[in-house]
CSV table of C-alpha atoms in Angstrom, one decimal:
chain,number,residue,atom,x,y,z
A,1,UNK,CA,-23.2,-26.5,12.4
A,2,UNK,CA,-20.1,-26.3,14.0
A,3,UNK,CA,-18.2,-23.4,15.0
A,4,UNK,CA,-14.8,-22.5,14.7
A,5,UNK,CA,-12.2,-20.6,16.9
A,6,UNK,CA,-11.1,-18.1,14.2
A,7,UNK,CA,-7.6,-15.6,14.1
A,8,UNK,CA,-6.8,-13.1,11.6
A,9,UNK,CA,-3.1,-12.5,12.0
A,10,UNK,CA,-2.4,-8.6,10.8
A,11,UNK,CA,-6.2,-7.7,11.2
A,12,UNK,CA,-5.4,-4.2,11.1
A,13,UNK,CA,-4.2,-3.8,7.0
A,14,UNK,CA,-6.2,-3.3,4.2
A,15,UNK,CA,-6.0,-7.1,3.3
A,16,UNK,CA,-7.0,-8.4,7.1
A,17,UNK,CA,-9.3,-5.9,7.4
A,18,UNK,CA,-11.1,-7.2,4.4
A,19,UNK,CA,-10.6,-10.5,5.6
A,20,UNK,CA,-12.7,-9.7,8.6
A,21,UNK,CA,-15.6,-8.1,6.0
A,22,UNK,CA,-15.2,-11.5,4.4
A,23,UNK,CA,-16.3,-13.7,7.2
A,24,UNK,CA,-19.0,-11.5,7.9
A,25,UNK,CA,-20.6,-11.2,4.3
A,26,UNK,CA,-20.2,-15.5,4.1
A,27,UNK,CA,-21.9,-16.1,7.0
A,28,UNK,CA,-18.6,-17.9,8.8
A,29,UNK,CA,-19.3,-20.6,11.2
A,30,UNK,CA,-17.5,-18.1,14.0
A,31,UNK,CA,-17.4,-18.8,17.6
A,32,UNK,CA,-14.5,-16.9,18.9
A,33,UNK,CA,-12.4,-14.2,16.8
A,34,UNK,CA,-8.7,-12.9,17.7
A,35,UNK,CA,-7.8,-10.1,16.5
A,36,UNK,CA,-4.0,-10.2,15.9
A,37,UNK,CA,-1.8,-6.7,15.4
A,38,UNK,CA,0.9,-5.4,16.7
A,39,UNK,CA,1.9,-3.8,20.3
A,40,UNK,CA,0.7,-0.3,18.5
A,41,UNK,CA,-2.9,-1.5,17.5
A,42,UNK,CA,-3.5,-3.9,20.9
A,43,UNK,CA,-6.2,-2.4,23.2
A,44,UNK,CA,-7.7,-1.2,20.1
A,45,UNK,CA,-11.4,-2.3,18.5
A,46,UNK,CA,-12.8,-3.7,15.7
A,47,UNK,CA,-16.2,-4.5,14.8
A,48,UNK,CA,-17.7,-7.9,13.8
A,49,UNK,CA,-20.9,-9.1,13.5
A,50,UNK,CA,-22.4,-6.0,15.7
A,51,UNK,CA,-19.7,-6.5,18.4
A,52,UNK,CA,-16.3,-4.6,19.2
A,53,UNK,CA,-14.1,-6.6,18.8
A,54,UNK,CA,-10.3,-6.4,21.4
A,55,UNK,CA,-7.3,-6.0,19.1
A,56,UNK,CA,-4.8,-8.2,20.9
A,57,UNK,CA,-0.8,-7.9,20.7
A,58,UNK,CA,0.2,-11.0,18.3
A,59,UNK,CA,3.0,-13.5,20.1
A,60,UNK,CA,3.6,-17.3,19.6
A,61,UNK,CA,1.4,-17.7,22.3
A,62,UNK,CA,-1.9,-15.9,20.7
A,63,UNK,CA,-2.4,-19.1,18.7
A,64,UNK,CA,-3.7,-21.6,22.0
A,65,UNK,CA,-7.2,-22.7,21.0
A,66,UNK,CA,-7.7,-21.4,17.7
A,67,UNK,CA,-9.0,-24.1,15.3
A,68,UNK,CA,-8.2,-21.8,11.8
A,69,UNK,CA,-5.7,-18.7,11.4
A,70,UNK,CA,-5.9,-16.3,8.3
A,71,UNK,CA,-2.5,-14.8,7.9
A,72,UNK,CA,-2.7,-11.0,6.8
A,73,UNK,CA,1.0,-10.3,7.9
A,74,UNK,CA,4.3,-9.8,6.3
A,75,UNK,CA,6.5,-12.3,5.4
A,76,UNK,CA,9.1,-11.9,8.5
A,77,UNK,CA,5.7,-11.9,10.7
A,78,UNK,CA,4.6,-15.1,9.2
A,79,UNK,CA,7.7,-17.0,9.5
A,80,UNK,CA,8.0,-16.0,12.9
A,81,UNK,CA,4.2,-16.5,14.4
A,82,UNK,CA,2.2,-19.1,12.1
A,83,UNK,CA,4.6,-21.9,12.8
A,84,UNK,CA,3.2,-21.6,16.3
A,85,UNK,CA,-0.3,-21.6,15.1
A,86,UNK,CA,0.4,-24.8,13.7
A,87,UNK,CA,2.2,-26.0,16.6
A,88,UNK,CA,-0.7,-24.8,18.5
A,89,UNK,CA,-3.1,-27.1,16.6
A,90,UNK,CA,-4.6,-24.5,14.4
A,91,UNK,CA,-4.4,-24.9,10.6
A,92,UNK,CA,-3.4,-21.4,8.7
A,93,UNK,CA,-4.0,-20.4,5.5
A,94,UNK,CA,-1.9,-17.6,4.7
A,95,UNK,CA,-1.5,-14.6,2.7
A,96,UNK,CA,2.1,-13.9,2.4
A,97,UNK,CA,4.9,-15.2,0.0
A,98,UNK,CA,6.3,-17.2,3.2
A,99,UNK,CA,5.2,-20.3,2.1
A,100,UNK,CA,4.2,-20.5,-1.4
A,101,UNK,CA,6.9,-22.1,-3.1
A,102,UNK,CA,7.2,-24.7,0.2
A,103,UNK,CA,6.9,-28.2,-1.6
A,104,UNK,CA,4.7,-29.2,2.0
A,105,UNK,CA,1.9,-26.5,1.4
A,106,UNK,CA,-0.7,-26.5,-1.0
A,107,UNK,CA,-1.1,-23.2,-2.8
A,108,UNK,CA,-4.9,-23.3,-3.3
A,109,UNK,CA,-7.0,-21.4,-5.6
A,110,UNK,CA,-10.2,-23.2,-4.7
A,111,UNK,CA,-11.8,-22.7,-8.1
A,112,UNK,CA,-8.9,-25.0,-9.7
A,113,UNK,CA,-7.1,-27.1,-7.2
A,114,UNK,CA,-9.2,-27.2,-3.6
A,115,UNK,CA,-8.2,-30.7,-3.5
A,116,UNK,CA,-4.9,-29.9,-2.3
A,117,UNK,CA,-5.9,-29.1,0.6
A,118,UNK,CA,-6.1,-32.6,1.6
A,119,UNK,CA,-2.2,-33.3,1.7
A,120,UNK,CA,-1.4,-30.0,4.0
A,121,UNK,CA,0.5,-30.4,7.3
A,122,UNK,CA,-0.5,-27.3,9.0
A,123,UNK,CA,-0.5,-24.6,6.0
A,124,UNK,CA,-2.3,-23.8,3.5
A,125,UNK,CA,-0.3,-20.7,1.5
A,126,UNK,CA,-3.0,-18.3,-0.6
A,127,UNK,CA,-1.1,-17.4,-4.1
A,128,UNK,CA,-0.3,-13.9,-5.1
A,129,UNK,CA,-3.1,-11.8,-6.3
A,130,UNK,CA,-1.8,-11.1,-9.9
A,131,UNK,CA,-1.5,-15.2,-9.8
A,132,UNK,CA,-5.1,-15.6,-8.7
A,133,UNK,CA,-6.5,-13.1,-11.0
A,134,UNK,CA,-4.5,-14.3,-13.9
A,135,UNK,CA,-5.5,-18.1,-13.5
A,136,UNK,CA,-9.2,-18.2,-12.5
A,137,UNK,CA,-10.1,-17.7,-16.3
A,138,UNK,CA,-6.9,-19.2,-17.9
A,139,UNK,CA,-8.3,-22.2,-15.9
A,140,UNK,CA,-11.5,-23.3,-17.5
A,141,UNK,CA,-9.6,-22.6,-20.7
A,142,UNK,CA,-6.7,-24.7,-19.9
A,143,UNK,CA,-9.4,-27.6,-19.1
A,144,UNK,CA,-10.9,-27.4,-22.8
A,145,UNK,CA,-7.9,-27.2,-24.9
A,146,UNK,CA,-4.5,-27.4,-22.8
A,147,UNK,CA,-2.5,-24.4,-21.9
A,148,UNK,CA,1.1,-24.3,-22.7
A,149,UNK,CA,1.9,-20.8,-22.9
A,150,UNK,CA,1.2,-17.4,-21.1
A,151,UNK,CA,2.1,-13.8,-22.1
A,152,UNK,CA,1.2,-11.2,-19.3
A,153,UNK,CA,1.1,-8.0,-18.9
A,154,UNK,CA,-0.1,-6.5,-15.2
A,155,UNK,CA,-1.8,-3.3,-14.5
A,156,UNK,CA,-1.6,-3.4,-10.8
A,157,UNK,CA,-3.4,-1.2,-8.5
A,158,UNK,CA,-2.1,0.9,-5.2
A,159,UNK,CA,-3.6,-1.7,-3.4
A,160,UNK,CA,-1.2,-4.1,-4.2
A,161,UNK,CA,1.4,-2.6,-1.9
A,162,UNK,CA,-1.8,-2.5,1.2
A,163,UNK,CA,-3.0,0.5,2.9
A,164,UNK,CA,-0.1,2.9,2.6
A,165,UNK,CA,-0.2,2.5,-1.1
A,166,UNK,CA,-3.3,4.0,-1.4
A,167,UNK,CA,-3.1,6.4,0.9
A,168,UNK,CA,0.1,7.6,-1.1
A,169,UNK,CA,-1.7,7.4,-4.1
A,170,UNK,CA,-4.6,9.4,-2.7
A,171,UNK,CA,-2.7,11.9,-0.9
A,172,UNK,CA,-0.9,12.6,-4.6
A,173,UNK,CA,-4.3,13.1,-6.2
A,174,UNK,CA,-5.3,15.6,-3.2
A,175,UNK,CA,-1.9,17.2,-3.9
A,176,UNK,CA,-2.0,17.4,-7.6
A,177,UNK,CA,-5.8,18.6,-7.3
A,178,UNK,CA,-5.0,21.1,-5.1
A,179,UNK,CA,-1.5,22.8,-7.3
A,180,UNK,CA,0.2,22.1,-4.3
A,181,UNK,CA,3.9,20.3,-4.0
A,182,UNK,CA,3.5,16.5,-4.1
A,183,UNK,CA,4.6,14.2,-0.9
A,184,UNK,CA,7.8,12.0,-1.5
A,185,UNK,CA,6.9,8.7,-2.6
A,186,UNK,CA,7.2,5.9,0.1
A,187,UNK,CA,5.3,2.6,-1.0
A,188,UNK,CA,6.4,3.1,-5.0
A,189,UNK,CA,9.7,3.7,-6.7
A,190,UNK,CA,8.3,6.7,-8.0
A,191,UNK,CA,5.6,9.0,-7.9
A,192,UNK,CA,2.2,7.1,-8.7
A,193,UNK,CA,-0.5,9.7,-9.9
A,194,UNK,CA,-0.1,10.8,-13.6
A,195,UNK,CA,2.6,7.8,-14.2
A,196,UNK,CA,3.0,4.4,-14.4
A,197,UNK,CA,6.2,2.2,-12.4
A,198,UNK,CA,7.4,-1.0,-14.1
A,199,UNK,CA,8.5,-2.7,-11.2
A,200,UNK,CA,7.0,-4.3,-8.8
A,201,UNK,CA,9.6,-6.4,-6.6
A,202,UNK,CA,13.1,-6.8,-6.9
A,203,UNK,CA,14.8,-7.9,-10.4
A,204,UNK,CA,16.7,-11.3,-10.9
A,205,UNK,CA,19.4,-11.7,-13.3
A,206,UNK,CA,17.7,-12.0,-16.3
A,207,UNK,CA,15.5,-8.7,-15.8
A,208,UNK,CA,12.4,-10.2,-14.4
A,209,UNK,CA,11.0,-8.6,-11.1
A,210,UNK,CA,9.9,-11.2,-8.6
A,211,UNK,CA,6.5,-10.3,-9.1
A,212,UNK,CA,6.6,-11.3,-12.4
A,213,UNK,CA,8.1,-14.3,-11.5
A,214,UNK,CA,5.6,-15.7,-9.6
A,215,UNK,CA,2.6,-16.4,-12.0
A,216,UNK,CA,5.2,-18.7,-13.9
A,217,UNK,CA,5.8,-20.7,-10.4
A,218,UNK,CA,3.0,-20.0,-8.6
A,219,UNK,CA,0.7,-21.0,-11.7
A,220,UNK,CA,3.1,-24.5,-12.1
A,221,UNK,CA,2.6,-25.5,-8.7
A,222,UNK,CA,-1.2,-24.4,-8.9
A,223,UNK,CA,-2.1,-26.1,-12.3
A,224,UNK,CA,0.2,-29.3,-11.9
A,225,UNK,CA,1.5,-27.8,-14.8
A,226,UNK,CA,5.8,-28.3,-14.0
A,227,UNK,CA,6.4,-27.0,-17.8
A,228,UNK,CA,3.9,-24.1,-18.2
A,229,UNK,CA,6.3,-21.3,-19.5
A,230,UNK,CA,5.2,-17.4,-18.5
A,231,UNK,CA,6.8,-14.3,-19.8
A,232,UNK,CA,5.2,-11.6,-17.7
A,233,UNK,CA,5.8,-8.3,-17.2
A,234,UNK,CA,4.2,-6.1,-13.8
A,235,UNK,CA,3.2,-2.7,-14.1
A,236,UNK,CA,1.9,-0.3,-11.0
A,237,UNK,CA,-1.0,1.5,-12.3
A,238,UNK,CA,-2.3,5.0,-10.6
A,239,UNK,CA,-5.8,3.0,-9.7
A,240,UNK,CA,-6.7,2.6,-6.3
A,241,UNK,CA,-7.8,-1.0,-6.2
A,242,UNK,CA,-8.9,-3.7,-8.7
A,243,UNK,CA,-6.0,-5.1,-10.9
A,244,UNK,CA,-6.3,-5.4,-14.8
A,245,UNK,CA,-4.4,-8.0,-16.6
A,246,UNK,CA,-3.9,-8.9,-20.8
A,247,UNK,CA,-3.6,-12.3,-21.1
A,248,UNK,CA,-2.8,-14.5,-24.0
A,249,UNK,CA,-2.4,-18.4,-24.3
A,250,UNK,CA,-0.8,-20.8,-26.3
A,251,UNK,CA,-3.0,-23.9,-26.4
A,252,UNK,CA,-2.1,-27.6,-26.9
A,253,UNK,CA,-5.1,-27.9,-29.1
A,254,UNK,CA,-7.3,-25.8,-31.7
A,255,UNK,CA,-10.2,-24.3,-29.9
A,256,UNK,CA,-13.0,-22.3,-31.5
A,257,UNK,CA,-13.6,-18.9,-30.0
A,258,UNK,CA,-17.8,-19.7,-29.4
A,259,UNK,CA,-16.0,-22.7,-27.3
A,260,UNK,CA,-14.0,-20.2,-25.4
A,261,UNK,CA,-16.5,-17.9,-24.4
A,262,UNK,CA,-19.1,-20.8,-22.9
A,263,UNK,CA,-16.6,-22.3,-20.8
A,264,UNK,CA,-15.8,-19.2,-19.2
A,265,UNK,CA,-19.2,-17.8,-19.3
A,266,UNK,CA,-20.1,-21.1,-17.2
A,267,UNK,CA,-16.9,-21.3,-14.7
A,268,UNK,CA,-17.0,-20.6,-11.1
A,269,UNK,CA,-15.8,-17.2,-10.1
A,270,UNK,CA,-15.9,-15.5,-13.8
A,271,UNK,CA,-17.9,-12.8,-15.2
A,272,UNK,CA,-17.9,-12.9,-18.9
A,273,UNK,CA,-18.7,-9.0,-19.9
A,274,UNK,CA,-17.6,-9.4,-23.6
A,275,UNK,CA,-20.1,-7.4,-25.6
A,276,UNK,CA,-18.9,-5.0,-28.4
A,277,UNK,CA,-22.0,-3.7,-29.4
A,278,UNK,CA,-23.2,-2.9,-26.3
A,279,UNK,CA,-24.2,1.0,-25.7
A,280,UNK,CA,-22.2,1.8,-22.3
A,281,UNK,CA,-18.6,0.7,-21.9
A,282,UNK,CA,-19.3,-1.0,-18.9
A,283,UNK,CA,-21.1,-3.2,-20.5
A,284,UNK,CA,-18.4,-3.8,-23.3
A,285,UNK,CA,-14.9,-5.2,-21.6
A,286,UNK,CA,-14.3,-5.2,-17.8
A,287,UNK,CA,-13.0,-2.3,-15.9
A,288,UNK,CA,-11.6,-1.6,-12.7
A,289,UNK,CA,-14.3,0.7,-11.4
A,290,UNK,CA,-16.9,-1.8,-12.5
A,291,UNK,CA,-14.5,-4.7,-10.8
A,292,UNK,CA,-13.7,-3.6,-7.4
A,293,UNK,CA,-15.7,-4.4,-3.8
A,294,UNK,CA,-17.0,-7.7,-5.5
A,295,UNK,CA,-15.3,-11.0,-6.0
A,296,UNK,CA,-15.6,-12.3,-9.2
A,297,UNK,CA,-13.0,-12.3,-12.0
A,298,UNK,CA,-14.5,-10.3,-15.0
A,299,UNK,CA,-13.4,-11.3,-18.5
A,300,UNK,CA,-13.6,-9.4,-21.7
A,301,UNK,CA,-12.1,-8.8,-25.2
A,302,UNK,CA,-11.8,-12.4,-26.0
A,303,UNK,CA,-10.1,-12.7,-29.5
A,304,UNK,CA,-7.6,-14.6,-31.8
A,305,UNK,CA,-4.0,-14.1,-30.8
A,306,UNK,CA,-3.3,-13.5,-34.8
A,307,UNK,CA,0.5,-13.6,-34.0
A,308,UNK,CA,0.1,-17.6,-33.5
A,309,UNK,CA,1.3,-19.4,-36.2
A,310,UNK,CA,-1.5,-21.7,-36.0
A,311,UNK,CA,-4.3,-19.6,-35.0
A,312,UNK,CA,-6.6,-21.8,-33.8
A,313,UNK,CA,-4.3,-22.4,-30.7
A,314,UNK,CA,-4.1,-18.3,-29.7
A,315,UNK,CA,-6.9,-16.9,-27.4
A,316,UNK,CA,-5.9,-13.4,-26.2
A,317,UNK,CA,-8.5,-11.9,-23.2
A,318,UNK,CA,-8.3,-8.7,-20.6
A,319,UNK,CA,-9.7,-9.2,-17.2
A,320,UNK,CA,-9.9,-7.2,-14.2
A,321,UNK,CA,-10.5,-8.3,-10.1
A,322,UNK,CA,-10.6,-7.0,-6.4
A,323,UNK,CA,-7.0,-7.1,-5.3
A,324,UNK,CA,-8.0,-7.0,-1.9
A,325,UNK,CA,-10.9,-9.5,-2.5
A,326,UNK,CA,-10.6,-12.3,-4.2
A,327,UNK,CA,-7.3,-11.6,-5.0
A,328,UNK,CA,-6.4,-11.9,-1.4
A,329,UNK,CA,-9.0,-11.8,1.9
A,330,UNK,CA,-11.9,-14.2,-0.1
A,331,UNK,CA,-9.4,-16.6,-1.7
A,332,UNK,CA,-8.0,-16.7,1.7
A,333,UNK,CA,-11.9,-17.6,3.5
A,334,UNK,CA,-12.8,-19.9,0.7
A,335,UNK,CA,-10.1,-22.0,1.2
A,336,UNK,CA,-11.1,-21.8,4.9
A,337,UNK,CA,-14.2,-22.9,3.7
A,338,UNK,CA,-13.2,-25.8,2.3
A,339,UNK,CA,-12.0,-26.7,5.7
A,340,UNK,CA,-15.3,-26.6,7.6
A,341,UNK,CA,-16.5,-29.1,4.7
């Protein structure tokens, strides 16, 4: 098998980090690994694959020889370095918002639209994880009866905003557990623990956030759907990591529940944990205790939207997925999968 020259740009957050468990766990075809960070972190180690690993300082010269780069950085980083991992030869699949909505780069969720990979010219953008979570299900649903309308609502965890969002979240818990004063909040708008914060991103004109923006364009651009309409609103949870999401769909065509709930209990990347009668909760819905440190997208409380005119077309489900995971570092190495294929 061939082995690939490997960078993780950012190693050092929670989602490059995880990224770097990634590789490991799938058994990457890895020669060499850079570790990429900033001046702070260089000098520094990380282990992979029973070795320590040199954290180097990244530049727009780190790139030289590297056949794949997973991007972990910011979006000024990105913009700035991974166009010289490209010039450099490498192809980069990356985790920020730099490129998403770049008509030249695929936005890949390789469960609904790997193929796209095959028109990229150097990038390869991985989509938001409120995106990814959302449309993994909605997908094999789409395929049996048509999507043609999402409603949304997000219960996004600290991880969302990386490593210092739940380390604020944490330290709040400590705090509040303790009877002591609470630290300032930093990563949120507001304090975290005991509360929820609806906002996540800036807001446009009409009152949407940018985060709630982007399943509408991400998802268009993802589904080759240019007309798929999304009213979504984002909501910062007090749970460390896992996000939850209610999601209901307007359908092109009637569908029958029984339908529903084979297709997703049969698509790649979905758990179907749907059981009412079952004994424990966690065997009744999905949760985000049950959901994180794993990769699949769980599903659950599958019904009738009864608000739908024509009922038939209305299937309402809650689901629940790693952030960190497949909402970011495993999408991320799947689609770098696809490129060793």
């Amino acid at each position: 098998m061939k082995e690939y020259t490997v960078a993780i740009l950012g190693a050092t957050g929670a989602v490059g980090t995880q990224m770097l468990q990634c590789l490991e766990e799938r058994s990457f075809p890895v020669g060499r690994l850079k570790l990429l960070a900033s001046a702070r972190s260089a000098g520094k180690t990380m282990a992979f694959r029973g070795e320590d690993i040199v954290i180097e300082e990244a530049t727009p010269a780190s790139f030289e020889g590297c056949d794949i780069v997973l991007g972990a950085a910011d979006d000024a980083i990105a913009k700035a370095l991974l166009p010289s991992a490209v010039d450099a030869g490498a192809t980069v699949v990356d985790n920020s918002h730099a490129f998403r909505m770049d008509p030249d780069v695929p936005l890949v969720i390789p469960e609904i639209n790997g193929g796209d990979i095959a028109w990229h010219k150097g990038i390869i953008a991985n989509p938001n994880c409120a995106t990814i979570i959302a449309l993994v299900p909605t997908w094999p649903i789409h395929q049996l009866a048509g999507v043609r309308r999402m409603i949304v609502s997000t219960y996004q965890a600290a991880s969302g905003a990386g490593a210092p969002g739940m380390a604020e979240l944490v330290s709040q818990i400590e705090a509040m557990g303790k009877g002591e004063p609470l630290p300032e909040p930093r990563a949120f708008a507001a304090q975290l623990v005991s509360n929820l914060i609806p906002q996540i991103g800036g807001f446009n004109d009409e009152g949407y956030t940018s985060e709630e923006m982007k399943l509408q364009n991400e998802g268009r651009k993802i589904m080759h759907l240019p007309e798929l309409a999304v009213c979504c609103t984002c909501v910062r949870v007090p749970v460390l990591r896992s996000h939850s999401e209610s999601v209901t769909l307007e359908l092109e065509r009637p569908v029958t529940l029984e339908a529903v709930r084979e297709a997703l209990a049969a698509a790649p990347g979905v758990k179907l944990v749907d059981d009412r009668a079952a004994e424990s909760a966690h065997d009744r819905y999905p949760m985000p205790l049950d959901t994180s440190d794993q990769d699949l997208i769980w599903v659950g409380r599958v019904r009738r939207d009864i608000s739908n005119p024509d009922v038939a077309r209305g299937i309402t489900f809650w689901c629940c997925g790693d952030q960190i995971r497949k909402g970011a570092a495993t999408n991320a190495v799947q689609i770098a999968e696809l490129l060793t294929r």
